[in-house]
Amino acid sequence: MQLKWLEWAKQIQAISQAGLEYSRDVYDIDRFQQLRELSIEIMQQYTDVEAEQIRELFAAETGYATPKVDVRGVVFRDGRILMVKEKIDGHWSLPGGWADIGLSPKEIAVKEVREESGYIVEPMRLIGVVDKKFHAHPPSPWHVYKMFILCELIGGEASTDTTETTEVGFFAEDELPPLSVERNTEQQIQTLFQHMRDPQLPVFCD
């Protein structure tokens, strides 16, 4: 469930960001800057992140605030799902990351799988789109949509020649490794296995 304080902080940040982008009155700009500082204070109060780091994250965002998009490549082999071990927390996730400007969701899935696992895949179809706030992820300063793209393995070999991952493996549904819940949850992985067993299932969407 979405934490109420996090929901409020995000909404205040979104209002302030839009106001700072479109306002021309100096008094309004000052008020929106105060709102941004308030959202930073809320984030700092309830997280371990320093205020300056939060400020830098928010300051990098301009224009009308919209959700960020995280794209994950879903690759099965012999009934097992491809996962990579993240350097940042030592746990496992589907290969993927933030959407890149200029690339389609399918192109991003192919790119991320190749970069993080060494495998070459062909994108097949969208399996699901979820809103991170409805799932058991830890609190995040961003509002995030996660896209899951089914891909077919066509070549390459396991490789950890990357700055982000340390291991590559395929796992059965009942033998999942410790998951990087910032990136994917056990429930999401189980849903992906359901779609592997029944390709006729409709795209799931929050």
N, CA and C of each residue as an Amber inpcrd file, in Angstrom:
protein
   618
   0.8330000  -1.1940000   0.0000000   0.0000000   0.0000000   0.0000000
   0.8730000   1.2500000   0.0000000   0.4080000   2.2880000  -0.6670000
   1.1270000   3.5440000  -0.7030000   1.0940000   4.2000000   0.6740000
   2.2760000   4.5800000   1.2020000   2.3390000   5.2990000   2.4640000
   1.7540000   6.6880000   2.2700000   0.9230000   7.1190000   3.2200000
   0.2160000   8.3880000   3.0480000   1.1880000   9.5570000   2.9870000
   2.2120000   9.5510000   3.8680000   3.1670000  10.6580000   3.8590000
   3.9170000  10.7310000   2.5320000   4.1920000   9.5520000   1.9380000
   4.8950000   9.5180000   0.6600000   4.0020000  10.0600000  -0.4500000
   2.7270000   9.6840000  -0.4100000   1.7740000  10.1880000  -1.4030000
   1.6710000  11.7120000  -1.3340000   1.5860000  12.2400000  -0.1070000
   1.4940000  13.6890000   0.0560000   2.7690000  14.3800000  -0.4470000
   3.9310000  13.8240000  -0.0880000   5.1960000  14.4340000  -0.4970000
   5.3250000  14.4710000  -2.0180000   4.9080000  13.4060000  -2.6730000
   4.9750000  13.3490000  -4.1340000   4.0280000  14.3600000  -4.7690000
   2.8280000  14.4680000  -4.2040000   1.8590000  15.4170000  -4.7530000
   2.3380000  16.8510000  -4.5760000   2.8990000  17.1580000  -3.4120000
   3.4280000  18.5020000  -3.1730000   4.5760000  18.7910000  -4.1260000
   5.4600000  17.8020000  -4.3230000   6.5750000  17.9790000  -5.2450000
   6.0790000  18.2120000  -6.6690000   5.0690000  17.4610000  -7.1000000
   4.5420000  17.6050000  -8.4570000   3.9260000  18.9900000  -8.6650000
   3.1780000  19.4630000  -7.6580000   2.5760000  20.7960000  -7.7560000
   3.6570000  21.8670000  -7.8310000   4.6770000  21.7370000  -6.9830000
   5.7450000  22.7400000  -6.9710000   6.5420000  22.7250000  -8.2690000
   6.7830000  21.5370000  -8.7990000   7.5590000  21.4320000 -10.0470000
   6.8260000  22.0940000 -11.2020000   5.5350000  21.8160000 -11.3260000
   4.7460000  22.4440000 -12.3890000   4.6810000  23.9600000 -12.1830000
   4.5020000  24.3790000 -10.9340000   4.4320000  25.8060000 -10.6560000
   5.7250000  26.5260000 -10.9940000   6.8550000  25.9140000 -10.6490000
   8.1500000  26.5340000 -10.9530000   8.3990000  26.6050000 -12.4600000
   7.8180000  25.6790000 -13.1950000   8.0120000  25.6580000 -14.6500000
   7.1620000  26.7100000 -15.3540000   5.9250000  26.8880000 -14.9070000
   4.9880000  27.6960000 -15.6770000   4.6830000  29.0740000 -15.0800000
   5.0050000  29.2790000 -13.8120000   4.7020000  30.5700000 -13.1900000
   5.6830000  31.6470000 -13.6350000   5.1800000  32.8730000 -13.7310000
   6.0210000  34.0160000 -14.0860000   6.0630000  35.0510000 -12.9610000
   5.0700000  35.0060000 -12.0780000   5.0110000  35.9440000 -10.9590000
   6.0500000  35.5470000  -9.9050000   6.8840000  36.4860000  -9.4930000
   7.9830000  36.1750000  -8.5680000   7.4600000  35.6800000  -7.2230000
   6.2920000  36.1760000  -6.8030000   5.7330000  35.7420000  -5.5250000
   5.2290000  34.3020000  -5.6140000   4.6190000  33.9720000  -6.7430000
   4.1740000  32.5870000  -6.9420000   5.3710000  31.6410000  -7.0030000
   6.4150000  32.0490000  -7.6950000   7.6180000  31.2160000  -7.7900000
   8.1780000  30.9470000  -6.4010000   8.1910000  31.9840000  -5.5630000
   8.6880000  31.8130000  -4.1980000   7.8300000  30.8210000  -3.4240000
   6.5090000  30.9070000  -3.5990000   5.6160000  29.9800000  -2.8950000
   5.8260000  28.5420000  -3.3600000   6.0050000  28.3460000  -4.6740000
   6.2260000  26.9880000  -5.1830000   7.5800000  26.4480000  -4.7240000
   8.5570000  27.3290000  -4.5780000   9.8490000  26.8940000  -4.0510000
   9.7030000  26.4450000  -2.6000000   8.8640000  27.1510000  -1.8510000
   8.6000000  26.7470000  -0.4710000   7.9140000  25.3800000  -0.4190000
   7.0060000  25.1350000  -1.3480000   6.3550000  23.8190000  -1.4100000
   7.3760000  22.7190000  -1.7030000   8.2990000  23.0000000  -2.6090000
   9.3320000  22.0120000  -2.9160000  10.1630000  21.7170000  -1.6740000
  10.5400000  22.7420000  -0.9310000  11.3170000  22.5460000   0.2920000
  10.5260000  21.7400000   1.3130000   9.2040000  21.9730000   1.3720000
   8.3620000  21.2070000   2.2870000   8.3580000  19.7240000   1.9140000
   8.2580000  19.4370000   0.6320000   8.2760000  18.0320000   0.2000000
   9.6100000  17.3790000   0.5350000  10.6960000  18.1300000   0.4150000
  12.0190000  17.6060000   0.7530000  12.1030000  17.2990000   2.2480000
  11.5620000  18.1880000   3.0670000  11.5700000  17.9750000   4.5160000
  10.7880000  16.7190000   4.8950000   9.6550000  16.5110000   4.2380000
   8.8500000  15.3180000   4.5220000   9.6390000  14.0630000   4.1580000
  10.2470000  14.0570000   2.9750000  11.0450000  12.9030000   2.5380000
  12.1720000  12.6190000   3.5210000  12.8760000  13.6550000   3.9260000
  14.0010000  13.4720000   4.8360000  13.5520000  12.9500000   6.1900000
  12.4050000  13.4350000   6.6770000  11.9130000  13.0550000   7.9880000
  11.6310000  11.5580000   8.0860000  11.1620000  10.9650000   6.9820000
  10.7210000   9.5750000   7.0280000  11.6380000   8.5960000   6.2900000
  12.7630000   9.0760000   5.7760000  13.7140000   8.1930000   5.0970000
  15.1120000   8.4440000   5.6360000  16.0630000   7.6390000   5.1780000
  17.4570000   7.7930000   5.5880000  18.2470000   8.6410000   4.5950000
  17.5640000   9.2180000   3.6160000  18.2430000   9.9850000   2.5690000
  18.4570000  11.4220000   3.0330000  19.6620000  11.9410000   2.8210000
  19.9760000  13.3120000   3.2100000  19.1430000  14.3100000   2.3980000
  18.8270000  15.4500000   3.0310000  18.0030000  16.4630000   2.3740000
  18.6440000  16.9580000   1.0920000  19.9710000  17.1270000   1.0860000
  20.6400000  17.6500000  -0.1010000  20.5400000  16.6700000  -1.2670000
  20.6180000  15.3910000  -0.9670000  20.4840000  14.3910000  -2.0230000
  19.0750000  14.4080000  -2.6040000  18.0770000  14.5240000  -1.7300000
  16.6890000  14.6080000  -2.1980000  16.4990000  15.8610000  -3.0330000
  17.0680000  16.9710000  -2.5840000  16.9560000  18.2280000  -3.3140000
  17.5610000  18.1040000  -4.7110000  18.6950000  17.4280000  -4.8130000
  19.3350000  17.2400000  -6.1080000  18.4750000  16.3860000  -7.0320000
  17.8290000  15.3680000  -6.4620000  16.9440000  14.5200000  -7.2640000
  15.7860000  15.3360000  -7.8160000  15.1630000  16.1300000  -6.9540000
  14.0200000  16.9340000  -7.3730000  14.4390000  18.0490000  -8.3190000
  15.5910000  18.6730000  -8.0540000  16.0310000  19.7990000  -8.8660000
  16.3110000  19.3780000 -10.3040000  16.6220000  18.1040000 -10.4890000
  16.9140000  17.6160000 -11.8420000  15.6460000  17.4690000 -12.6770000
  14.4950000  17.4830000 -12.0130000  13.2220000  17.3260000 -12.7060000
  12.6200000  18.6990000 -13.0090000  12.2890000  18.9170000 -14.2710000
  11.6650000  20.1790000 -14.6650000  10.4320000  19.8920000 -15.5100000
   9.6390000  20.9390000 -15.7510000   8.4340000  20.7620000 -16.5460000
   7.3260000  20.1130000 -15.7470000   6.2710000  19.7020000 -16.4460000
   5.1340000  19.0650000 -15.7880000   5.5600000  17.6910000 -15.2830000
   5.2900000  17.4110000 -14.0210000   5.7150000  16.1440000 -13.4260000
   4.8980000  14.9770000 -13.9760000   5.5900000  13.9460000 -14.4610000
   4.9430000  12.7400000 -14.9700000   5.6410000  11.5230000 -14.3750000
   4.9880000  10.3490000 -14.3760000   5.6300000   9.1480000 -13.8310000
   6.8920000   8.7780000 -14.6070000   7.8590000   8.1940000 -13.8990000
   9.0180000   7.6130000 -14.5540000   8.6490000   6.2010000 -15.0120000
   9.3530000   5.6970000 -16.0270000   9.0330000   4.3860000 -16.6000000
  10.2190000   3.4450000 -16.4510000   9.9610000   2.2900000 -15.8650000
  10.9590000   1.2450000 -15.6720000  10.5760000   0.0680000 -16.5670000
  11.4840000  -0.3620000 -17.4350000  11.2000000  -1.4390000 -18.3900000
  12.0050000  -2.6830000 -18.0040000  11.3370000  -3.8300000 -17.9300000
  11.9810000  -5.0960000 -17.5660000  11.8050000  -6.1320000 -18.6680000
  12.9010000  -6.7800000 -19.0420000  12.8560000  -7.8510000 -20.0240000
  12.5400000  -9.1780000 -19.3450000  11.5640000  -9.9020000 -19.8610000
  11.1380000 -11.1840000 -19.2850000  11.5650000 -12.2920000 -20.2340000
  12.5110000 -13.1240000 -19.8040000  13.0920000 -14.1540000 -20.6640000
  12.9920000 -15.5040000 -19.9630000  12.3820000 -16.4750000 -20.6320000
  12.2770000 -17.8280000 -20.0860000  13.1270000 -18.7990000 -20.9010000
  13.6840000 -19.7880000 -20.2050000  14.3920000 -20.8860000 -20.8640000
  14.1340000 -22.1540000 -20.0630000  13.5420000 -23.1430000 -20.7220000
  13.2390000 -24.4210000 -20.0700000  12.4470000 -24.2230000 -18.7740000
  11.4660000 -23.3240000 -18.8350000  10.6100000 -23.1230000 -17.6820000
  11.2260000 -22.3160000 -16.5610000  12.3610000 -21.7130000 -16.8120000
  13.0350000 -20.8950000 -15.7990000  13.1510000 -19.4550000 -16.3000000
  13.1920000 -18.4980000 -15.3610000  13.2080000 -17.0850000 -15.7180000
  14.5980000 -16.4940000 -15.5230000  14.9950000 -15.6540000 -16.4540000
  16.3100000 -15.0110000 -16.4120000  16.3220000 -13.8930000 -15.3690000
  17.3580000 -13.9170000 -14.5140000  17.5190000 -12.8610000 -13.5160000
  18.9990000 -12.4930000 -13.3920000  19.2550000 -11.2970000 -12.9150000
  20.6240000 -10.8210000 -12.7180000  20.7680000 -10.3370000 -11.2760000
  21.9780000 -10.4880000 -10.7420000  22.2460000 -10.0620000  -9.3740000
  22.7430000  -8.6260000  -9.3740000  22.0480000  -7.7690000  -8.6720000
  22.3490000  -6.3380000  -8.6670000  23.5200000  -6.0240000  -7.7350000
  24.4730000  -5.2390000  -8.2360000  25.5860000  -4.8180000  -7.3920000
  25.1190000  -3.9430000  -6.2420000  24.1050000  -3.1310000  -6.4940000
  23.7150000  -2.1130000  -5.5270000  23.1820000  -2.6980000  -4.2220000
  22.5170000  -3.8740000  -4.2840000  21.9840000  -4.4440000  -3.0430000
  22.2660000  -5.9370000  -2.8840000  22.9450000  -6.5520000  -3.8760000
  23.2960000  -7.9600000  -3.7730000  22.1410000  -8.9140000  -3.9630000
  21.0040000  -8.4120000  -4.4370000  19.8400000  -9.2560000  -4.6710000
  19.5140000  -9.3150000  -6.1590000  18.4870000 -10.1000000  -6.5110000
  18.2490000 -10.4490000  -7.9070000  17.0220000  -9.7430000  -8.4950000
  17.1240000  -9.4580000  -9.7930000  16.0110000  -8.8040000 -10.4880000
  15.9620000  -9.2440000 -11.9390000  14.8400000  -8.9540000 -12.5760000
  14.7630000  -9.0800000 -14.0270000  15.6710000  -8.0180000 -14.6330000
  16.3730000  -8.3230000 -15.7170000  17.1840000  -7.2740000 -16.3490000
  16.3000000  -6.1280000 -16.8260000  16.7520000  -4.9010000 -16.5690000
  15.9500000  -3.7510000 -16.9700000  16.4270000  -2.4800000 -16.3080000
  15.6770000  -1.4060000 -16.5210000  16.0400000  -0.1270000 -15.9440000
  15.1500000   0.9850000 -16.4650000  15.5480000   2.2280000 -16.1680000
  14.7730000   3.3820000 -16.6160000  14.6840000   3.4340000 -18.1360000
  13.5500000   3.8840000 -18.6460000  13.3640000   4.0570000 -20.0850000
  14.2920000   5.1490000 -20.6030000  14.8790000   4.9130000 -21.7610000
  15.7910000   5.8760000 -22.3860000  15.0460000   6.6970000 -23.4340000
  15.3500000   7.9880000 -23.4700000  14.8040000   8.8480000 -24.5090000
  15.2740000   8.3540000 -25.8780000  14.3600000   8.2560000 -26.8300000
  14.7190000   7.8510000 -28.1800000  14.5680000   6.3690000 -28.4550000
  14.2800000   5.5760000 -27.4160000  14.1110000   4.1380000 -27.6060000
  12.6860000   3.7240000 -27.2270000  12.1570000   2.7500000 -27.9630000
  10.8290000   2.2170000 -27.6470000  10.9550000   1.2480000 -26.4690000
   9.8310000   0.8950000 -25.8200000   9.9060000  -0.0770000 -24.7270000
  10.5580000  -1.4000000 -25.1430000  10.2370000  -1.9090000 -26.3350000
  10.8490000  -3.1570000 -26.7850000  12.3550000  -2.9900000 -26.9920000
  12.7670000  -1.8640000 -27.5570000  14.1980000  -1.6200000 -27.7580000
  14.9410000  -1.5320000 -26.4280000  14.2980000  -0.9330000 -25.4430000
  14.9150000  -0.8380000 -24.1280000  15.0750000  -2.2210000 -23.5080000
  14.0550000  -3.0640000 -23.6370000  14.1320000  -4.4130000 -23.0850000
  15.3040000  -5.1820000 -23.6910000  15.4620000  -5.1200000 -25.0000000
  16.5750000  -5.8020000 -25.6790000  17.9120000  -5.2630000 -25.1860000
  18.0240000  -3.9500000 -25.1140000  19.2580000  -3.2950000 -24.6680000
  19.6300000  -3.6920000 -23.2460000  18.6570000  -3.6500000 -22.3440000
  18.9320000  -3.9450000 -20.9480000  19.3060000  -5.4130000 -20.7410000
  18.6210000  -6.3280000 -21.4240000  18.9500000  -7.7480000 -21.3010000
  20.3760000  -7.9950000 -21.7790000  20.7480000  -7.4080000 -22.9180000
  22.0990000  -7.5930000 -23.4590000  23.1620000  -7.0130000 -22.5140000
  22.9120000  -5.7960000 -22.0240000  23.9060000  -5.1240000 -21.1830000
  24.0660000  -5.7950000 -19.8190000  22.9600000  -6.2680000 -19.2380000
  23.0230000  -6.7760000 -17.8740000  23.2350000  -8.2760000 -17.7660000
  22.9490000  -9.0300000 -18.8410000  23.0840000 -10.4850000 -18.7530000
  23.9930000 -11.0900000 -19.8080000  24.2110000 -10.3750000 -20.9340000
  25.0050000 -10.9170000 -22.0280000  24.1920000 -11.6390000 -23.0770000
  22.9110000 -11.8790000 -22.8250000  22.0740000 -12.6140000 -23.7670000
  21.4550000 -11.6870000 -24.8220000  21.2450000 -12.2490000 -25.9950000
  20.5960000 -11.5350000 -27.0930000  19.1620000 -12.0400000 -27.1860000
  18.2320000 -11.1170000 -27.2180000  16.8240000 -11.5130000 -27.2440000
  16.0840000 -10.7510000 -28.3330000  14.9380000 -11.3200000 -28.6850000
  14.0080000 -10.6540000 -29.6020000  12.7420000 -10.3280000 -28.8220000
  12.3100000  -9.0710000 -28.8080000  11.1060000  -8.7140000 -28.0550000
   9.8600000  -9.2730000 -28.7230000   8.9580000  -9.8110000 -27.9170000
   7.7580000 -10.4410000 -28.4480000   6.5020000  -9.5960000 -28.1870000
   6.1930000  -9.3560000 -26.9140000   4.9630000  -8.6300000 -26.6160000
   4.9980000  -8.0950000 -25.1910000   4.1200000  -7.1560000 -24.9440000
   3.9340000  -6.6040000 -23.6130000   3.1350000  -7.5900000 -22.7630000
   3.6340000  -7.8890000 -21.5620000   2.9000000  -8.7690000 -20.6540000
   2.0990000  -7.9660000 -19.6410000   2.6970000  -6.8740000 -19.1350000
   1.9850000  -6.1210000 -18.1240000   2.5720000  -4.7480000 -17.8550000
   1.7350000  -3.8910000 -17.2910000   2.1490000  -2.5520000 -16.8400000
   1.5830000  -2.3690000 -15.4390000   2.4390000  -2.0510000 -14.4810000
   1.9690000  -1.8790000 -13.1150000   2.4000000  -0.5220000 -12.5680000
   1.6180000  -0.0360000 -11.6260000   1.9430000   1.1820000 -10.8890000
   2.6210000   0.7250000  -9.5990000   3.8410000   1.1970000  -9.4010000
   4.6450000   0.7320000  -8.2750000   3.9590000   0.9110000  -6.9260000
   3.0830000   1.9130000  -6.8120000   2.4550000   2.2010000  -5.5190000
   1.5220000   1.0860000  -5.0550000   1.0590000   0.2400000  -5.9820000
   0.1470000  -0.8290000  -5.6160000   0.8580000  -2.1200000  -5.2240000
   2.1810000  -2.1160000  -5.2170000   2.9420000  -3.3430000  -4.9970000
   3.9160000  -3.1770000  -3.8260000   4.4440000  -4.2950000  -3.3590000
   5.2450000  -4.3070000  -2.1300000   6.6890000  -3.8610000  -2.3640000
   6.8410000  -2.6910000  -2.9830000   8.1640000  -2.0970000  -3.1710000
   8.4580000  -1.1470000  -2.0140000   9.7260000  -0.8890000  -1.7080000
  10.0390000   0.1080000  -0.6850000   9.6760000   1.5100000  -1.1630000
   9.5540000   2.4680000  -0.2570000   9.1990000   3.8380000  -0.6460000
  10.1810000   4.4120000  -1.6590000   9.6540000   5.2030000  -2.5880000
  10.4660000   5.8290000  -3.6260000  10.0060000   7.2680000  -3.8070000
  10.9380000   8.2060000  -4.0680000  10.5350000   9.5960000  -4.2810000
   9.8210000   9.8110000  -5.6020000   9.8690000   8.8190000  -6.4900000
   9.2330000   8.9700000  -7.7980000   7.9620000   8.1360000  -7.8730000
   7.0530000   8.5780000  -8.7270000   5.8980000   7.7560000  -9.0950000
   6.3280000   6.9610000 -10.3240000   6.2730000   5.6310000 -10.2380000
   6.8850000   4.7820000 -11.2640000   5.8810000   3.8120000 -11.8690000
   5.8890000   3.7300000 -13.2070000   5.2060000   2.6630000 -13.9290000
   6.2550000   1.6350000 -14.3390000   5.9350000   0.3610000 -14.1610000
   6.8530000  -0.7150000 -14.5530000   6.2390000  -1.4990000 -15.7100000
   7.0160000  -1.6690000 -16.7800000   6.5590000  -2.4010000 -17.9580000
   7.3370000  -3.7100000 -18.0750000   6.6230000  -4.7950000 -18.3290000
   7.2400000  -6.1130000 -18.4800000   7.0840000  -6.5640000 -19.9360000
   8.2110000  -6.7510000 -20.6170000   8.2190000  -7.1170000 -22.0320000
   8.7240000  -8.5540000 -22.1850000   7.8850000  -9.4360000 -22.7220000
   8.3060000 -10.8090000 -22.9720000   9.2790000 -10.8370000 -24.1370000
  10.4080000 -11.5350000 -23.9510000  11.4390000 -11.6180000 -24.9860000
  11.8140000 -13.0800000 -25.2360000  12.2050000 -13.3770000 -26.4640000
  12.6580000 -14.7230000 -26.8280000  14.1790000 -14.7380000 -26.8850000
  14.7750000 -15.7260000 -26.2310000  16.2280000 -15.8660000 -26.2230000
  16.7000000 -16.3890000 -27.5750000  17.5950000 -15.6500000 -28.2470000
  18.0590000 -16.0620000 -29.5690000  19.5770000 -16.1900000 -29.6690000
  20.3110000 -15.8090000 -28.6370000  21.7660000 -15.9250000 -28.7280000
  22.4700000 -15.3330000 -27.5240000  23.7920000 -15.2150000 -27.6760000
  24.6090000 -14.6710000 -26.6040000  24.9140000 -15.7030000 -25.5390000
  25.6090000 -15.2790000 -24.5020000  25.9220000 -16.1390000 -23.3760000
  26.0130000 -15.2910000 -22.1150000  25.8930000 -15.9470000 -20.9710000
  25.9040000 -15.2280000 -19.7080000  27.1850000 -14.4310000 -19.5510000
  27.0400000 -13.1740000 -19.1670000  28.1890000 -12.2850000 -18.9860000
  27.8830000 -11.2940000 -17.8760000  28.8730000 -11.0330000 -17.0500000
  28.7260000 -10.0340000 -15.9830000  29.6580000  -8.8580000 -16.2310000
  29.9850000  -8.6220000 -17.4910000  30.8430000  -7.4970000 -17.8580000
  30.0250000  -6.2140000 -17.8510000  29.6110000  -5.7930000 -16.6680000
  28.7410000  -4.6430000 -16.5300000  29.0080000  -3.9600000 -15.2020000
  28.6550000  -2.7050000 -15.1020000  28.8460000  -1.9610000 -13.8600000
  27.6850000  -2.1500000 -12.8960000  26.6240000  -2.8550000 -13.3300000
  25.4110000  -2.9390000 -12.5280000  25.1320000  -4.3140000 -11.9400000
  25.6140000  -5.3960000 -12.5920000  25.2790000  -6.7460000 -12.1390000
  26.5350000  -7.5870000 -11.9360000  26.4050000  -8.6220000 -11.0860000
  27.5520000  -9.4700000 -10.7720000  27.3610000 -10.9360000 -11.1470000
  26.1080000 -11.3790000 -11.2890000  25.8230000 -12.7620000 -11.6470000
  24.6040000 -12.8240000 -12.5510000  24.5130000 -13.9180000 -13.3040000
  23.3920000 -14.1510000 -14.2070000  22.9000000 -15.5710000 -13.9920000
  21.5840000 -15.7820000 -13.9910000  21.0720000 -17.1270000 -13.8140000
  19.6230000 -17.2650000 -14.2390000  19.2070000 -18.5140000 -14.4540000
  17.8080000 -18.8340000 -14.7350000  17.2460000 -19.5770000 -13.5210000
  16.0410000 -19.2170000 -13.0900000  15.4940000 -19.7590000 -11.8500000
  14.0730000 -20.2690000 -12.0530000  13.7930000 -21.4180000 -11.4060000
  12.4300000 -21.9600000 -11.4000000  11.5730000 -21.1450000 -10.4400000
  10.2570000 -21.2430000 -10.6170000   9.3400000 -20.4450000  -9.8100000
   9.4630000 -20.7700000  -8.3290000   9.7510000 -22.0280000  -7.9990000
   9.8560000 -22.4190000  -6.5900000  11.2890000 -22.3760000  -6.0760000
  12.1990000 -21.7880000  -6.8470000  13.6090000 -21.6810000  -6.4290000
  14.1370000 -20.2700000  -6.6600000  13.3030000 -19.2720000  -6.4280000
  13.7250000 -17.8980000  -6.6730000  14.7860000 -17.4680000  -5.6680000
  15.7730000 -16.7060000  -6.1110000  16.7980000 -16.1860000  -5.1990000
  16.2460000 -14.9910000  -4.4220000  17.0020000 -14.4590000  -3.4650000
  16.5500000 -13.2400000  -2.7710000  16.3320000 -12.1130000  -3.7740000
  15.1470000 -11.5340000  -3.7680000  14.7710000 -10.5610000  -4.7930000
  15.1120000  -9.1300000  -4.3900000  15.5000000  -8.3420000  -5.3830000
  15.6960000  -6.9090000  -5.2120000  14.3190000  -6.2680000  -5.3150000
  13.6480000  -6.1050000  -4.1780000  12.2430000  -5.6940000  -4.1920000
  12.0590000  -4.2500000  -4.6530000  13.1220000  -3.4870000  -4.7110000
  13.0280000  -2.1640000  -5.3300000  12.6710000  -2.3020000  -6.8040000
  13.0590000  -3.4320000  -7.4140000  12.9080000  -3.6280000  -8.8530000
  11.7930000  -4.5980000  -9.2140000  11.6150000  -5.6500000  -8.4380000
  10.5390000  -6.6110000  -8.7140000  10.1710000  -7.3570000  -7.4500000
   8.8910000  -7.7380000  -7.3700000   8.3900000  -8.4520000  -6.1940000
   8.1090000  -9.9110000  -6.5500000   7.9840000 -10.7260000  -5.5210000
   7.6960000 -12.1420000  -5.7440000   6.3520000 -12.3160000  -6.4410000
   5.3670000 -11.5160000  -6.0650000   4.0580000 -11.6070000  -6.7020000
   4.1440000 -11.3060000  -8.1950000   4.9260000 -10.2950000  -8.5640000
   5.0950000  -9.9640000  -9.9780000   5.7520000 -11.1190000 -10.7370000
   6.7880000 -11.7220000 -10.1400000   7.4680000 -12.8460000 -10.7910000
   6.4970000 -14.0150000 -10.9710000   5.6810000 -14.2920000  -9.9570000
   4.7050000 -15.3760000 -10.0520000   3.6970000 -15.1060000 -11.1710000
   3.2910000 -13.8530000 -11.3210000   2.3650000 -13.4950000 -12.3940000
   3.0030000 -13.7320000 -13.7600000   4.2910000 -13.4480000 -13.8810000
   4.9980000 -13.6810000 -15.1430000   5.0530000 -15.1760000 -15.4690000
   5.2370000 -16.0120000 -14.4620000   5.2240000 -17.4580000 -14.6910000
   3.8340000 -17.9200000 -15.1460000   2.7830000 -17.3120000 -14.6120000
   1.4280000 -17.6520000 -15.0590000   1.2710000 -17.3640000 -16.5480000
   1.8370000 -16.2570000 -17.0010000   1.7580000 -15.9080000 -18.4220000
   2.6200000 -16.8260000 -19.2770000   3.7050000 -17.3460000 -18.7160000
   4.4990000 -18.3310000 -19.4510000   3.6910000 -19.6050000 -19.6770000
   2.9620000 -20.0310000 -18.6390000   2.1820000 -21.2640000 -18.7450000
   0.9470000 -21.0880000 -19.6140000   0.4090000 -19.8750000 -19.6420000
  -0.8040000 -19.6090000 -20.4300000  -0.6200000 -18.3350000 -21.2390000
  -0.0570000 -18.4360000 -22.4540000   0.1940000 -17.2420000 -23.2830000
  -1.0720000 -16.4990000 -23.6830000  -2.2370000 -17.1040000 -23.4880000
  -3.4870000 -16.4480000 -23.8690000  -4.0020000 -15.4820000 -22.8060000
  -3.3560000 -15.4290000 -21.6660000  -3.7880000 -14.4980000 -20.6300000
  -3.6740000 -13.0540000 -21.1450000  -4.6040000 -12.1980000 -20.7700000
  -4.5240000 -10.8040000 -21.2270000  -3.4180000 -10.0520000 -20.5110000
  -3.0100000  -8.9450000 -21.0930000  -2.0260000  -8.0790000 -20.4610000
  -2.5620000  -7.6200000 -19.1110000  -1.7400000  -7.7360000 -18.0540000
  -2.2000000  -7.2450000 -16.7600000  -1.8040000  -5.7850000 -16.5940000
  -2.6710000  -5.0120000 -15.9750000  -2.4490000  -3.5830000 -15.8660000
  -3.1530000  -3.0350000 -14.6370000  -2.4500000  -2.2570000 -13.8300000
  -3.0620000  -1.6190000 -12.6590000  -3.9830000  -0.4830000 -13.0990000
